[in-house]
Each structure stands twice: as structure tokens, then as C-alpha cells.
């Protein structure tokens, strides 16, 4: 696992956006045969990365014409036009601002499906039809959930229906009038196994409130209690984080990553 520590949130986002840009641009020679397949998250963590990617796209430095995207998750029961649906979030914060993203290349789980099992199987099938995901960008919850894979979700889980914990509903209630009851109790989410099948995974971890989760991801035991810890078993996992999130790392781990990744410091 690589851990790239930046001074602050802005630099973490710049670094992540540069990394994604390089990966898409390196793929250019394969565009004839297959598009670049990018997994994407919602939440506060990726917003700065989306802003950087939009800037690059508008400046003509990065094209999304040959990029297919798959989002991590979606609340069950929220229609697309609900301002807290992840469909709405993605269009509002990212897709609507890109000059060459093709709508038919955007994949987001359908939160209004009346057959979640079939919808999730369709999603897995569609990912497979593209030959898998090249790079999955993610964020994590304060309890270490990756996508909506809450503590004690199987580390081999596939896309499916998930129950949200009360803790997650409380954390996410900041977007629902601070009322946890208004936060949907269920969501559709890619599984940990789905994320692990991606060629690379890039997870953003920022701020003091994620310090325990970062330590669990990097230094904890691999355990379904912290589903993010599965990334220790991935051969292409990168954590991009800021200094604030490093508060619970051991000093030797912190120094190791600063040293080994010193060329990456912006
Ligand atoms: C939600 C999403 C996750 C996201 C997490 C962290 O629960 N389902 O995919 O990673 O929140 O969000 P934030 O980046 O706002 O802390």
C-alpha cells in the first residue's frame, strides 16, 4: 500500500487529480480497444478533486470522451432529482461541468429500483462487460466504511443492498436538515470485493475526524470491522491523505511514508 501525505486538503486533492489525469492520459493508446474505466465516490472528500479535474478538462488538458464511470453507491428510495441523491450530487458537482463527458458513459446504481438484487447484478455485469475498473477513487466514513460497506460487511462482498448504521445516518444527517430519520436507512453499494477487483484503488482520507479510520486502513489488522482495511490486500492501493488525518498513525509509519513518498509532496 502507498500512503501519500500532503500538507492539507487542497494539496491532497491536487495530487489525486494529477494522478487520475496521468492514468487517463497514459491509457490513450488503448482507447481504440477499450475506454478508461473510472470508479467514483460521493461525499465531501472528493469535491476538491472534482474541481481540479473540471479545471483540467476545461483547459483541454484532460478529456473524458473515452472515460466510462461507475459510482460507488446510491441511497435506496431517493429519486434522481432529489438534491441528496448521489445521481444529483455527481451531476451537480462533476458531470455537468465537463465539456466532453458522454451521458451514456455514466453509470450510477438506480436507487428507485423495485428489484435491488437485479439492479445490483446488472451493475456488476456492466462493470465486467468493460473488462473491470481501471482505477476506483473512493472516500471512507469515520467508521472506515468504503462505499456503503459498513463495519462487518464481508470483505468479499459484491454489489448489493446495504443497511446503514445509525452512526452513518447521524454523520450524513448534516445533508438532511440534521435529522438522521430523514437519511435513507438503506443504500445500494458496490461490494468490497468489487472494489478489490479494480486494477488500482485511490482512497482520499482528510481531516481529524478520519484519523482513526486512516490508522485502521494502514496499520490495523485486516478485519471486516474496518472494511477499508481490506485495501492492505490490494496490490495497487494508494491512500492520499492530509496531515490532519495522520494523528493516529504511529510515528514510525508516518515517517516511513513521508520518506518513501517524498517526491510526491506538493
Ligand atoms: C458516505 C458515502 C461514502 C463516503 C463517505 C465519506 O457515507 N457513502 O462513499 O466515502 O460518506 O464521506 P465524506 O467524504 O463526506 O466524509
Coordinates of C-alpha atoms and ligand atoms in Angstrom, one line a residue:
X1 CA 0.0 0.0 0.0
X2 CA 1.2 3.5 -0.8
X3 CA 0.3 6.4 1.5
X4 CA 0.8 9.8 0.1
X5 CA 0.7 12.5 2.8
X6 CA 0.1 16.2 1.7
X7 CA 0.1 19.4 3.8
X8 CA -3.6 20.0 3.6
X9 CA -6.9 19.1 1.8
X10 CA -6.2 21.3 -1.2
X11 CA -2.9 19.7 -1.9
X12 CA -4.3 16.2 -1.4
X13 CA -6.9 16.9 -4.0
X14 CA -4.4 18.4 -6.4
X15 CA -2.2 15.3 -6.1
X16 CA -5.1 12.9 -6.6
X17 CA -6.4 14.9 -9.6
X18 CA -2.9 14.8 -11.2
X19 CA -2.7 11.1 -10.6
X20 CA -6.1 10.5 -12.3
X21 CA -5.1 12.7 -15.2
X22 CA -1.9 10.8 -15.7
X23 CA -3.7 7.4 -15.6
X24 CA -6.3 8.5 -18.2
X25 CA -3.7 10.1 -20.4
X26 CA -1.5 7.0 -20.2
X27 CA -4.4 4.9 -21.4
X28 CA -4.7 6.8 -24.6
X29 CA -3.0 4.1 -26.7
X30 CA -5.7 1.6 -25.6
X31 CA -8.7 3.9 -26.4
X32 CA -9.2 2.1 -29.7
X33 CA -9.9 -1.2 -27.9
X34 CA -11.4 -0.1 -24.6
X35 CA -12.2 3.1 -22.7
X36 CA -10.7 4.0 -19.4
X37 CA -13.0 2.8 -16.6
X38 CA -13.1 5.1 -13.6
X39 CA -14.9 4.3 -10.3
X40 CA -16.1 7.4 -8.4
X41 CA -17.3 8.3 -4.9
X42 CA -19.6 11.0 -3.5
X43 CA -19.1 12.8 -0.2
X44 CA -17.1 15.9 0.9
X45 CA -13.7 14.3 0.4
X46 CA -13.7 14.1 -3.5
X47 CA -15.2 17.6 -4.1
X48 CA -11.8 19.3 -4.4
X49 CA -10.6 16.5 -6.8
X50 CA -13.7 17.0 -9.0
X51 CA -13.0 20.8 -9.1
X52 CA -9.4 20.1 -10.2
X53 CA -10.5 17.6 -12.8
X54 CA -13.0 20.0 -14.2
X55 CA -10.3 22.7 -14.5
X56 CA -8.1 20.3 -16.4
X57 CA -10.9 19.3 -18.7
X58 CA -11.9 22.9 -19.5
X59 CA -8.3 23.8 -20.1
X60 CA -8.1 21.0 -22.7
X61 CA -5.5 19.0 -20.6
X62 CA -7.8 16.1 -19.9
X63 CA -10.5 14.5 -22.0
X64 CA -13.4 12.4 -20.6
X65 CA -14.5 11.4 -24.1
X66 CA -13.1 7.9 -23.7
X67 CA -13.9 7.5 -20.0
X68 CA -16.6 5.3 -18.6
X69 CA -17.6 5.9 -14.9
X70 CA -19.2 3.8 -12.3
X71 CA -20.3 5.3 -9.0
X72 CA -19.8 3.5 -5.7
X73 CA -23.2 3.8 -4.2
X74 CA -26.7 5.3 -4.1
X75 CA -29.4 5.7 -1.5
X76 CA -32.4 3.4 -1.9
X77 CA -35.6 5.3 -2.4
X78 CA -34.3 8.7 -3.5
X79 CA -35.2 9.8 -7.0
X80 CA -32.5 11.3 -9.2
X81 CA -33.8 14.8 -8.9
X82 CA -33.7 14.7 -5.0
X83 CA -30.8 17.1 -4.1
X84 CA -29.3 14.5 -1.8
X85 CA -29.3 11.6 -4.3
X86 CA -25.9 10.6 -5.4
X87 CA -27.1 10.9 -9.0
X88 CA -27.8 14.6 -8.3
X89 CA -24.6 15.1 -6.4
X90 CA -22.5 13.7 -9.3
X91 CA -24.1 15.8 -12.0
X92 CA -24.1 18.9 -9.8
X93 CA -20.5 18.6 -8.7
X94 CA -18.9 17.0 -11.6
X95 CA -20.5 15.6 -14.8
X96 CA -22.5 18.8 -15.7
X97 CA -19.2 20.8 -15.8
X98 CA -17.2 18.5 -18.1
X99 CA -17.1 19.5 -21.7
X100 CA -16.9 16.1 -23.2
X101 CA -18.3 13.5 -20.8
X102 CA -20.8 11.3 -22.7
X103 CA -24.0 10.8 -20.6
X104 CA -24.2 7.2 -21.9
X105 CA -20.8 6.5 -20.2
X106 CA -22.1 7.5 -16.7
X107 CA -23.2 4.6 -14.6
X108 CA -24.9 5.1 -11.2
X109 CA -26.9 2.5 -9.3
X110 CA -30.7 3.1 -9.6
X111 CA -31.9 4.0 -6.1
X112 CA -35.6 3.8 -7.3
X113 CA -35.4 0.2 -8.5
X114 CA -38.1 -2.1 -7.3
X115 CA -35.7 -5.1 -7.7
X116 CA -32.4 -4.2 -5.9
X117 CA -31.0 -7.6 -6.4
X118 CA -31.5 -7.5 -10.2
X119 CA -30.2 -3.9 -10.3
X120 CA -27.0 -4.8 -8.4
X121 CA -26.4 -7.9 -10.6
X122 CA -26.9 -5.7 -13.7
X123 CA -24.3 -3.3 -12.4
X124 CA -21.7 -6.0 -11.7
X125 CA -22.4 -7.4 -15.2
X126 CA -21.9 -4.0 -16.8
X127 CA -18.6 -3.4 -14.9
X128 CA -17.5 -6.9 -16.2
X129 CA -18.6 -6.1 -19.7
X130 CA -15.9 -3.3 -19.8
X131 CA -13.2 -5.6 -18.5
X132 CA -13.4 -4.3 -15.0
X133 CA -12.5 -1.0 -13.4
X134 CA -9.1 0.6 -14.1
X135 CA -9.0 3.0 -11.2
X136 CA -11.5 3.2 -8.3
X137 CA -11.4 6.5 -6.4
X138 CA -13.0 6.3 -3.0
X139 CA -13.6 8.0 0.3
X140 CA -14.2 6.4 3.6
X141 CA -16.6 7.1 6.5
X142 CA -15.4 7.8 10.1
X143 CA -16.1 4.1 10.9
X144 CA -14.0 3.1 7.9
X145 CA -16.8 2.2 5.6
X146 CA -15.7 2.0 1.9
X147 CA -18.6 2.9 -0.4
X148 CA -21.6 1.8 1.9
X149 CA -19.9 -1.3 3.2
X150 CA -20.4 -0.7 6.9
X151 CA -18.4 -2.5 9.7
X152 CA -18.8 -6.3 9.5
X153 CA -19.7 -6.4 5.8
X154 CA -17.9 -9.3 4.2
X155 CA -14.5 -8.3 2.6
X156 CA -15.5 -10.4 -0.4
X157 CA -19.0 -8.7 -0.8
X158 CA -20.3 -7.8 -4.2
X159 CA -22.7 -5.0 -5.3
X160 CA -25.8 -5.3 -3.2
X161 CA -28.4 -3.7 -0.8
X162 CA -26.9 -2.4 2.4
X163 CA -28.3 -1.3 5.8
X164 CA -26.8 1.9 7.0
X165 CA -25.8 2.1 10.7
X166 CA -27.3 4.7 13.0
X167 CA -23.8 6.2 13.2
X168 CA -23.6 6.8 9.5
X169 CA -27.1 8.2 9.3
X170 CA -26.2 10.6 12.1
X171 CA -23.0 11.7 10.2
X172 CA -24.9 12.0 6.9
X173 CA -27.8 13.9 8.5
X174 CA -25.8 17.1 8.0
X175 CA -27.2 17.0 4.5
X176 CA -30.8 16.1 5.6
X177 CA -31.7 19.0 7.9
X178 CA -29.7 17.4 10.7
X179 CA -32.4 14.8 11.1
X180 CA -31.0 11.2 11.0
X181 CA -34.5 9.9 10.4
X182 CA -34.5 11.7 7.0
X183 CA -31.4 9.8 5.9
X184 CA -32.4 6.7 4.0
X185 CA -31.9 3.6 6.0
X186 CA -30.7 1.5 3.0
X187 CA -28.5 2.0 0.0
X188 CA -27.2 0.1 -3.0
X189 CA -23.4 -0.2 -2.9
X190 CA -20.6 -1.9 -4.7
X191 CA -19.0 -4.5 -2.5
X192 CA -15.6 -4.6 -1.0
X193 CA -14.9 -7.5 -3.5
X194 CA -16.0 -5.2 -6.4
X195 CA -13.5 -2.5 -5.3
X196 CA -10.8 -5.1 -4.7
X197 CA -11.2 -6.3 -8.3
X198 CA -10.2 -2.9 -9.7
X199 CA -6.7 -2.6 -11.0
X200 CA -6.0 0.3 -8.8
X201 CA -7.8 1.9 -5.8
X202 CA -7.1 5.5 -4.7
X203 CA -8.8 6.5 -1.4
X204 CA -8.9 10.1 -0.1
X205 CA -8.7 10.5 3.7
X206 CA -8.8 14.0 5.1
X207 CA -9.3 15.7 8.4
X208 CA -9.0 14.9 12.2
X209 CA -12.3 13.0 12.2
X210 CA -10.8 10.4 9.9
X211 CA -7.6 9.8 11.9
X212 CA -8.8 6.6 13.4
X213 CA -10.1 5.3 10.1
X214 CA -6.7 6.1 8.4
X215 CA -4.8 4.3 11.1
X216 CA -7.1 1.3 10.8
X217 CA -6.7 1.3 7.0
X218 CA -2.9 1.5 7.1
X219 CA -1.9 -0.1 10.3
X220 CA -4.8 -2.1 11.8
X221 CA -5.5 -5.8 11.3
X222 CA -7.2 -6.7 8.2
X223 CA -10.7 -7.1 9.6
X224 CA -14.3 -6.7 8.5
X225 CA -14.7 -4.4 11.5
X226 CA -12.9 -1.8 9.4
X227 CA -13.8 -2.6 5.8
X228 CA -11.3 -0.2 4.5
X229 CA -8.5 -2.4 5.9
X230 CA -9.2 -4.9 3.1
X231 CA -7.1 -2.5 1.0
X232 CA -4.0 -3.9 2.6
X233 CA -4.6 -7.0 0.5
X234 CA -4.8 -5.0 -2.7
X235 CA -1.7 -4.8 -4.9
X236 CA -2.5 -1.3 -6.3
X237 CA -3.9 0.6 -3.3
X238 CA -3.0 4.2 -2.7
X239 CA -4.2 6.4 0.2
X240 CA -4.0 10.1 -0.4
X241 CA -4.3 11.9 2.9
X242 CA -3.6 15.2 4.6
X243 CA -1.6 15.9 7.7
X244 CA -4.7 16.4 9.8
X245 CA -5.8 12.8 9.2
X246 CA -2.4 11.4 10.3
X247 CA -2.9 12.0 14.1
X248 CA -3.4 8.3 14.9
X249 CA -0.6 6.8 12.8
X250 CA 2.4 5.5 14.7
X251 CA 5.4 7.8 14.4
X252 CA 7.4 5.2 12.5
X253 CA 4.6 4.5 10.0
X254 CA 4.2 8.3 9.5
X255 CA 7.9 8.8 9.0
X256 CA 8.2 5.8 6.7
X257 CA 5.6 7.1 4.3
X258 CA 6.9 10.7 4.4
X259 CA 10.3 9.4 3.4
X260 CA 9.3 6.9 0.8
X261 CA 6.9 9.3 -0.9
X262 CA 8.9 12.5 -0.5
X263 CA 9.0 13.1 -4.3
X264 CA 5.2 13.2 -4.2
X265 CA 4.9 16.1 -1.7
X266 CA 3.5 19.1 -3.5
Ligands
LIG1 C1 -20.8 8.4 2.5 C2 -20.6 7.6 1.2 C3 -19.2 7.1 1.2 C4 -18.2 8.3 1.5 C5 -18.4 8.6 2.9 C6 -17.5 9.7 3.5 O1 -21.3 7.6 3.6 N1 -21.4 6.5 1.0 O2 -18.9 6.6 -0.1 O3 -16.9 7.8 1.3 O4 -19.8 9.1 3.1 O5 -17.9 11.0 3.1 P1 -17.1 12.3 3.4 O6 -16.1 12.3 2.3 O7 -18.2 13.4 3.2 O8 -16.5 12.2 4.7

